[in-house]
Amino acid sequence: MKTKRIFIDKDNIDKELIEEAGRIIKEGGLVAFPTETVYGLGGDALNSFSSEKIYKAKGRPSDNPLIVHIASMEALDPITEDIPENAIKLSRAFWPGPMTLVFRKSERVPSETTGGLSTVAVRMPDNKVALSFIEASGGYIAAPSANRSGKPSPTSADRVMEDMDGIIDMVIDGGRSAIGLESTIIDVTEEIPMILRPGYINGEMIKRVTGSVSYDPAVFGKEEPGQKPKAPGMRYRHYAPRGQLVIVKGEKARVLSYMKGELEKCREKGISCGLMVCDLKDTVKDFEASCDLLFDMGSFEREEEIAANLYEALRSFDDRNIEKIYSMEFYTPKLGQAIMNRLIKAAGHMVIELGSD
Ligand code: AMP
Ligand code: MG
């Protein structure tokens, strides 16, 4: 299959091209499209065959449900059984935006789209290209992130093409994703809204709207034996570069000196190695010379930048075939939980904790 790549400017949307993309979806095809979180791999959410195609294109287990993307509040009613009060409050506060709500599903949503669950996850993205594309497609786009399963999510059309060229019908290039982390998933079927996956909209922001919030234990990676995470996707190895990523935890000076030692060992053994760091200031050149690729994530004071860089960083180590990657922790105030949730998964929980002297 030839994958057509088109560019759409959000400030001057080409109607004809958007209609063409919409037609592909209506005919059961797949189109990757930009959102403010990451690029999505879209198919018709109400067509079971389209959902099956998405799983196949991604190589994703079919019990890991897809998020249904909508472009207006009116679209919510036909696909849900009921719309709880908290959902109305949250959607008023954060839609369009990086927040997904889990509802009881109506019969219109095929079980292939929801991985067999009786609930459906819904989001209205904050991206003009995405919204016009959803409208042109009939209003319901099922879309997981547009990467092959297990790999870091794509935040640009180039990264989508790397994984999906020849596999899907079209890629809409709408520039870099502004946020760069997947949406916060909140289960609103519970009395107290429950965060199933952390994201840009954090617990504090949700609590201000609903008065209370709870967390699925899987958010903290603390699954009790026999207890499954409520967002099935939290179970799988995810976001991972091909090389081994190791997170080093502790006081900054100790972390840096430990990394230095490890990089030297890699060099001696002829292992290619990389670093994910921020705020190194004067020492950055020194560290750059000690490894094969240093990815400067930005600054702790600009946490949005760290989030937006995360997946691009992970993929750029793959570009250079880096075998071992050391990363600092990025527990920033607002986005730290979401960033670290992804980073820890990408590292396969490989975290080295340096004690204090
Ligand atoms: P992705 O679009 O690749 O970020 O993956 C979608 C995420 O949403 C996965 O972690 C899914 O497990 C989760 N998800 C989708 N639908 C539901 C649902 N009905 N209940 C809970 N989690 C869901
Ligand atoms: Mg994903």
Short mmCIF file of C-alpha atoms and ligand atoms in Angstrom, two decimals:
data_model
loop_
_atom_site.label_atom_id
_atom_site.label_comp_id
_atom_site.label_asym_id
_atom_site.label_seq_id
_atom_site.Cartn_x
_atom_site.Cartn_y
_atom_site.Cartn_z
CA MET A 1 0.00 0.00 0.00
CA LYS A 2 1.16 3.51 -0.80
CA THR A 3 0.79 5.91 2.14
CA LYS A 4 -0.19 9.40 1.01
CA ARG A 5 1.28 12.23 3.08
CA ILE A 6 -0.53 15.55 3.08
CA PHE A 7 0.18 18.80 4.92
CA ILE A 8 -2.63 20.80 6.47
CA ASP A 9 -2.11 24.24 7.97
CA LYS A 10 -4.27 24.69 11.07
CA ASP A 11 -4.75 28.39 10.31
CA ASN A 12 -5.85 27.80 6.75
CA ILE A 13 -7.50 24.41 6.53
CA ASP A 14 -7.72 22.98 3.02
CA LYS A 15 -11.34 21.72 2.86
CA GLU A 16 -10.76 19.49 -0.15
CA LEU A 17 -7.86 17.64 1.46
CA ILE A 18 -9.77 17.22 4.73
CA GLU A 19 -12.74 15.83 2.80
CA GLU A 20 -10.41 13.37 1.06
CA ALA A 21 -9.11 12.18 4.45
CA GLY A 22 -12.69 11.90 5.73
CA ARG A 23 -13.68 9.78 2.73
CA ILE A 24 -10.88 7.32 3.44
CA ILE A 25 -12.27 6.84 6.98
CA LYS A 26 -15.86 6.44 5.75
CA GLU A 27 -14.66 3.75 3.32
CA GLY A 28 -13.00 1.84 6.17
CA GLY A 29 -9.40 3.06 5.69
CA LEU A 30 -6.84 4.38 8.20
CA VAL A 31 -5.49 7.94 8.49
CA ALA A 32 -2.90 9.18 11.01
CA PHE A 33 -3.57 12.74 12.19
CA PRO A 34 -2.09 15.36 14.49
CA THR A 35 -3.48 16.13 17.96
CA GLU A 36 -2.11 18.32 20.74
CA THR A 37 -1.02 15.22 22.71
CA VAL A 38 0.58 12.86 20.15
CA TYR A 39 -0.27 11.72 16.59
CA GLY A 40 -3.26 9.38 16.42
CA LEU A 41 -3.89 6.41 14.12
CA GLY A 42 -7.52 6.94 13.12
CA GLY A 43 -10.27 4.68 11.82
CA ASP A 44 -14.08 4.78 11.95
CA ALA A 45 -14.91 4.09 15.62
CA LEU A 46 -18.34 2.72 14.73
CA ASN A 47 -16.99 0.22 12.20
CA SER A 48 -15.66 -2.98 13.80
CA PHE A 49 -13.54 -3.77 10.74
CA SER A 50 -11.77 -0.41 11.00
CA SER A 51 -10.92 -1.06 14.64
CA GLU A 52 -9.55 -4.48 13.76
CA LYS A 53 -7.41 -2.85 11.09
CA ILE A 54 -6.00 -0.41 13.67
CA TYR A 55 -4.93 -3.25 15.97
CA LYS A 56 -3.27 -4.96 13.05
CA ALA A 57 -1.45 -1.83 11.80
CA LYS A 58 -0.08 -1.17 15.29
CA GLY A 59 0.61 -4.79 16.17
CA ARG A 60 -1.44 -4.03 19.30
CA PRO A 61 -3.13 -6.66 21.47
CA SER A 62 -6.86 -6.50 20.67
CA ASP A 63 -7.87 -6.41 24.36
CA ASN A 64 -6.31 -2.93 24.66
CA PRO A 65 -9.20 -0.57 23.85
CA LEU A 66 -9.08 2.50 21.59
CA ILE A 67 -10.03 6.07 22.48
CA VAL A 68 -12.96 7.50 20.50
CA HIS A 69 -12.31 11.07 19.33
CA ILE A 70 -15.23 13.46 18.87
CA ALA A 71 -15.51 17.07 17.67
CA SER A 72 -18.64 18.28 19.49
CA MET A 73 -20.52 17.67 22.75
CA GLU A 74 -23.60 16.52 20.77
CA ALA A 75 -21.57 13.54 19.56
CA LEU A 76 -21.29 12.19 23.12
CA ASP A 77 -24.89 11.19 23.74
CA PRO A 78 -25.29 8.55 20.97
CA ILE A 79 -22.21 6.55 22.08
CA THR A 80 -22.74 6.60 25.86
CA GLU A 81 -25.34 5.02 28.13
CA ASP A 82 -25.38 8.02 30.45
CA ILE A 83 -23.39 11.21 31.04
CA PRO A 84 -22.61 11.60 34.77
CA GLU A 85 -22.60 15.05 36.39
CA ASN A 86 -18.82 14.95 36.89
CA ALA A 87 -18.32 14.29 33.18
CA ILE A 88 -20.32 17.40 32.31
CA LYS A 89 -18.24 19.49 34.71
CA LEU A 90 -14.93 18.07 33.49
CA SER A 91 -15.78 18.39 29.81
CA ARG A 92 -16.79 22.03 30.33
CA ALA A 93 -13.48 22.68 32.04
CA PHE A 94 -11.08 20.73 29.82
CA TRP A 95 -12.59 19.95 26.38
CA PRO A 96 -11.33 20.36 23.80
CA GLY A 97 -8.15 19.26 25.52
CA PRO A 98 -5.81 16.47 26.71
CA MET A 99 -8.39 14.62 28.80
CA THR A 100 -10.13 11.31 28.06
CA LEU A 101 -13.30 10.31 29.94
CA VAL A 102 -14.46 6.72 30.37
CA PHE A 103 -18.28 6.21 30.12
CA ARG A 104 -20.62 3.24 30.02
CA LYS A 105 -20.94 2.57 26.28
CA SER A 106 -24.10 2.45 24.19
CA GLU A 107 -24.83 -0.30 21.67
CA ARG A 108 -23.61 1.89 18.80
CA VAL A 109 -19.99 1.33 19.79
CA PRO A 110 -18.71 -2.04 18.57
CA SER A 111 -16.93 -4.18 21.16
CA GLU A 112 -13.88 -4.34 18.84
CA THR A 113 -13.36 -0.62 19.48
CA THR A 114 -13.50 -1.04 23.26
CA GLY A 115 -11.45 -4.23 23.44
CA GLY A 116 -14.50 -6.10 24.69
CA LEU A 117 -15.19 -3.69 27.58
CA SER A 118 -18.66 -2.36 28.40
CA THR A 119 -17.17 1.13 28.73
CA VAL A 120 -15.92 3.56 26.10
CA ALA A 121 -13.12 6.13 26.40
CA VAL A 122 -13.89 9.48 24.70
CA ARG A 123 -11.85 12.60 24.02
CA MET A 124 -12.26 15.90 22.18
CA PRO A 125 -8.79 16.98 21.03
CA ASP A 126 -7.64 20.60 21.09
CA ASN A 127 -6.30 20.75 17.55
CA LYS A 128 -8.13 22.44 14.67
CA VAL A 129 -6.86 19.99 12.05
CA ALA A 130 -8.00 17.03 14.18
CA LEU A 131 -11.44 18.55 14.80
CA SER A 132 -12.12 19.22 11.10
CA PHE A 133 -10.85 15.77 10.19
CA ILE A 134 -13.20 14.13 12.76
CA GLU A 135 -16.16 16.13 11.41
CA ALA A 136 -15.29 15.20 7.82
CA SER A 137 -15.10 11.52 8.82
CA GLY A 138 -18.60 11.28 10.26
CA GLY A 139 -17.85 12.35 13.83
CA TYR A 140 -16.28 9.31 15.51
CA ILE A 141 -12.60 8.48 15.10
CA ALA A 142 -11.10 5.58 17.06
CA ALA A 143 -7.44 6.36 17.54
CA PRO A 144 -4.58 5.04 19.60
CA SER A 145 -1.17 6.65 19.27
CA ALA A 146 0.21 6.20 15.72
CA ASN A 147 3.28 4.12 16.68
CA ARG A 148 3.93 0.41 16.34
CA SER A 149 2.91 -1.15 19.65
CA GLY A 150 5.56 -0.80 22.37
CA LYS A 151 7.50 2.04 20.71
CA PRO A 152 7.50 5.65 21.87
CA SER A 153 4.47 7.62 20.61
CA PRO A 154 5.08 9.88 17.59
CA THR A 155 4.95 13.66 18.04
CA SER A 156 5.60 14.50 14.37
CA ALA A 157 4.48 13.22 10.96
CA ASP A 158 8.05 12.07 10.19
CA ARG A 159 7.96 9.75 13.19
CA VAL A 160 4.56 8.40 12.10
CA MET A 161 5.95 7.65 8.63
CA GLU A 162 8.84 5.73 10.21
CA ASP A 163 6.36 3.25 11.71
CA MET A 164 3.38 3.38 9.34
CA ASP A 165 4.67 4.04 5.81
CA GLY A 166 3.16 1.40 3.52
CA ILE A 167 0.78 0.18 6.26
CA ILE A 168 -1.93 2.90 6.35
CA ASP A 169 -3.69 5.00 3.68
CA MET A 170 -2.75 8.53 4.71
CA VAL A 171 -0.78 10.68 7.15
CA ILE A 172 -1.91 14.25 7.82
CA ASP A 173 1.09 16.38 8.72
CA GLY A 174 0.04 19.20 11.04
CA GLY A 175 3.40 19.97 12.62
CA ARG A 176 4.80 18.97 16.03
CA SER A 177 2.38 17.96 18.83
CA ALA A 178 2.31 20.79 21.35
CA ILE A 179 2.01 18.73 24.54
CA GLY A 180 3.79 15.53 23.59
CA LEU A 181 2.26 13.23 26.24
CA GLU A 182 -0.95 11.19 25.90
CA SER A 183 -4.16 12.41 27.54
CA THR A 184 -5.11 11.97 31.18
CA ILE A 185 -7.66 9.13 31.34
CA ILE A 186 -10.41 9.56 33.95
CA ASP A 187 -13.07 7.00 34.76
CA VAL A 188 -16.28 8.96 35.40
CA THR A 189 -18.42 5.86 35.90
CA GLU A 190 -17.09 5.85 39.49
CA GLU A 191 -18.71 8.06 42.16
CA ILE A 192 -15.30 9.69 42.71
CA PRO A 193 -13.55 10.30 39.37
CA MET A 194 -10.59 7.94 39.06
CA ILE A 195 -7.38 8.72 37.16
CA LEU A 196 -6.40 5.63 35.17
CA ARG A 197 -3.47 7.21 33.32
CA PRO A 198 -1.79 10.50 34.33
CA GLY A 199 -1.39 13.27 31.76
CA TYR A 200 -1.26 17.01 31.28
CA ILE A 201 -4.51 17.52 33.24
CA ASN A 202 -3.30 16.55 36.71
CA GLY A 203 -5.06 15.44 39.91
CA GLU A 204 -5.12 18.94 41.41
CA MET A 205 -6.79 20.40 38.30
CA ILE A 206 -9.43 17.66 38.35
CA LYS A 207 -10.08 18.05 42.07
CA ARG A 208 -10.70 21.77 41.64
CA VAL A 209 -13.54 20.91 39.25
CA THR A 210 -15.11 17.82 40.87
CA GLY A 211 -14.17 18.30 44.53
CA SER A 212 -12.51 14.88 44.79
CA VAL A 213 -10.31 12.53 42.80
CA SER A 214 -8.89 9.03 43.19
CA TYR A 215 -6.13 7.07 41.46
CA ASP A 216 -5.97 3.60 40.00
CA PRO A 217 -3.00 1.98 41.84
CA ALA A 218 -1.49 1.17 38.42
CA VAL A 219 -0.74 4.89 38.01
CA PHE A 220 1.98 4.50 40.63
CA GLY A 221 3.10 1.16 39.23
CA LYS A 222 1.89 -0.46 42.46
CA GLU A 223 -0.32 -3.22 41.23
CA GLU A 224 -1.51 -5.63 43.88
CA PRO A 225 -1.15 -9.27 42.79
CA GLY A 226 -4.26 -10.31 40.89
CA GLN A 227 -5.44 -6.72 40.49
CA LYS A 228 -5.52 -5.47 36.93
CA PRO A 229 -5.11 -1.81 35.94
CA LYS A 230 -8.44 -0.39 34.74
CA ALA A 231 -6.83 1.05 31.60
CA PRO A 232 -5.67 -2.18 29.95
CA GLY A 233 -2.89 -0.32 28.12
CA MET A 234 -1.09 0.36 31.41
CA ARG A 235 -0.18 -3.36 31.51
CA TYR A 236 1.99 -3.44 28.46
CA ARG A 237 5.65 -2.61 27.92
CA HIS A 238 5.48 0.79 26.35
CA TYR A 239 7.28 3.79 24.97
CA ALA A 240 10.54 1.88 24.96
CA PRO A 241 13.66 2.65 22.95
CA ARG A 242 15.59 -0.37 21.65
CA GLY A 243 18.54 0.34 23.95
CA GLN A 244 18.35 -0.22 27.72
CA LEU A 245 17.16 2.89 29.50
CA VAL A 246 18.18 3.34 33.13
CA ILE A 247 16.77 6.06 35.39
CA VAL A 248 19.15 7.34 38.05
CA LYS A 249 17.54 8.73 41.16
CA GLY A 250 19.07 10.85 43.90
CA GLU A 251 20.76 14.11 44.69
CA LYS A 252 21.89 15.84 41.46
CA ALA A 253 25.66 15.92 42.04
CA ARG A 254 25.70 12.23 42.96
CA VAL A 255 23.53 11.32 40.00
CA LEU A 256 25.89 13.11 37.63
CA SER A 257 28.99 11.58 39.10
CA TYR A 258 27.41 8.10 38.93
CA MET A 259 26.45 8.69 35.29
CA LYS A 260 29.97 9.82 34.48
CA GLY A 261 31.38 6.60 35.90
CA GLU A 262 28.88 4.46 33.99
CA LEU A 263 29.59 6.27 30.72
CA GLU A 264 33.28 5.62 31.18
CA LYS A 265 32.59 1.92 31.70
CA CYS A 266 30.47 1.83 28.53
CA ARG A 267 33.26 3.50 26.59
CA GLU A 268 35.79 0.94 27.85
CA LYS A 269 33.54 -1.92 26.77
CA GLY A 270 32.74 -0.32 23.40
CA ILE A 271 29.02 0.04 24.25
CA SER A 272 27.31 3.06 22.66
CA CYS A 273 25.75 5.20 25.35
CA GLY A 274 23.51 8.24 25.77
CA LEU A 275 22.17 10.67 28.35
CA MET A 276 18.81 12.34 29.03
CA VAL A 277 19.41 15.32 31.26
CA CYS A 278 18.48 18.91 31.91
CA ASP A 279 19.95 21.99 33.59
CA LEU A 280 23.58 20.83 33.25
CA LYS A 281 24.66 24.38 32.44
CA ASP A 282 28.49 24.69 32.22
CA THR A 283 29.14 20.96 32.47
CA VAL A 284 27.01 20.04 29.45
CA LYS A 285 29.95 20.10 27.00
CA ASP A 286 31.94 17.80 29.26
CA PHE A 287 29.09 15.28 29.40
CA GLU A 288 28.47 15.57 25.68
CA ALA A 289 32.04 14.49 25.08
CA SER A 290 31.60 11.47 27.39
CA CYS A 291 28.77 9.82 25.46
CA ASP A 292 27.48 9.21 21.94
CA LEU A 293 24.30 11.26 22.27
CA LEU A 294 23.29 13.72 24.95
CA PHE A 295 19.65 14.82 24.74
CA ASP A 296 19.14 18.06 26.59
CA MET A 297 15.51 17.91 27.76
CA GLY A 298 15.34 21.62 28.61
CA SER A 299 14.99 22.98 32.11
CA PHE A 300 13.15 21.99 35.29
CA GLU A 301 11.68 25.47 35.18
CA ARG A 302 10.03 24.76 31.82
CA GLU A 303 8.39 21.43 32.43
CA GLU A 304 6.20 21.69 29.32
CA GLU A 305 9.37 21.54 27.28
CA ILE A 306 10.55 18.36 29.02
CA ALA A 307 7.19 16.69 28.31
CA ALA A 308 7.19 17.79 24.67
CA ASN A 309 10.75 16.47 24.19
CA LEU A 310 10.29 13.09 25.87
CA TYR A 311 9.27 10.83 22.96
CA GLU A 312 11.49 12.61 20.45
CA ALA A 313 14.40 11.99 22.82
CA LEU A 314 13.60 8.28 23.16
CA ARG A 315 13.31 7.86 19.40
CA SER A 316 16.50 9.78 18.67
CA PHE A 317 18.50 7.23 20.69
CA ASP A 318 17.14 4.56 18.35
CA ASP A 319 18.19 6.63 15.32
CA ARG A 320 21.77 6.39 16.57
CA ASN A 321 21.56 2.75 17.73
CA ILE A 322 22.41 3.68 21.29
CA GLU A 323 22.65 0.58 23.48
CA LYS A 324 22.58 2.12 26.96
CA ILE A 325 20.81 5.33 28.01
CA TYR A 326 21.00 7.00 31.41
CA SER A 327 18.31 9.46 32.41
CA MET A 328 17.75 11.81 35.32
CA GLU A 329 14.35 11.81 36.98
CA PHE A 330 11.98 14.58 35.95
CA TYR A 331 9.62 14.93 38.90
CA THR A 332 8.52 18.45 38.01
CA PRO A 333 5.60 20.02 39.95
CA LYS A 334 2.75 19.86 37.44
CA LEU A 335 3.65 17.29 34.80
CA GLY A 336 6.17 15.21 36.73
CA GLN A 337 3.78 12.38 37.46
CA ALA A 338 2.80 12.02 33.78
CA ILE A 339 6.37 12.32 32.53
CA MET A 340 7.75 9.80 35.03
CA ASN A 341 4.89 7.35 34.42
CA ARG A 342 6.05 7.14 30.76
CA LEU A 343 9.76 7.22 31.52
CA ILE A 344 9.59 4.41 34.09
CA LYS A 345 7.67 2.23 31.60
CA ALA A 346 10.18 3.06 28.87
CA ALA A 347 12.93 1.91 31.23
CA GLY A 348 11.08 -1.32 32.02
CA HIS A 349 11.17 -0.17 35.70
CA MET A 350 14.97 -0.06 35.70
CA VAL A 351 15.56 2.63 38.34
CA ILE A 352 18.83 2.98 40.26
CA GLU A 353 18.42 4.74 43.57
CA LEU A 354 21.55 6.33 44.97
CA GLY A 355 21.40 6.55 48.75
CA SER A 356 22.73 9.56 50.63
CA ASP A 357 26.12 9.51 52.37
P1 AMP B 1 -3.31 5.13 23.35
O1 AMP B 1 -4.37 5.73 22.51
O2 AMP B 1 -2.27 4.40 22.58
O3 AMP B 1 -2.77 6.14 24.29
O4 AMP B 1 -4.04 4.03 24.23
C1 AMP B 1 -5.32 4.25 24.76
C2 AMP B 1 -5.33 4.03 26.23
O5 AMP B 1 -6.68 4.21 26.70
C3 AMP B 1 -4.92 2.64 26.65
O6 AMP B 1 -4.11 2.70 27.80
C4 AMP B 1 -6.25 1.98 26.93
O7 AMP B 1 -6.10 0.91 27.79
C5 AMP B 1 -7.07 3.12 27.51
N1 AMP B 1 -8.52 2.91 27.36
C6 AMP B 1 -9.23 2.98 26.23
N2 AMP B 1 -10.54 2.68 26.46
C7 AMP B 1 -10.66 2.42 27.76
C8 AMP B 1 -11.74 2.06 28.62
N3 AMP B 1 -12.97 1.87 28.14
N4 AMP B 1 -11.50 1.88 29.94
C9 AMP B 1 -10.25 2.07 30.41
N5 AMP B 1 -9.18 2.40 29.66
C10 AMP B 1 -9.37 2.59 28.36
MG MG B 2 -0.03 4.48 22.83
#
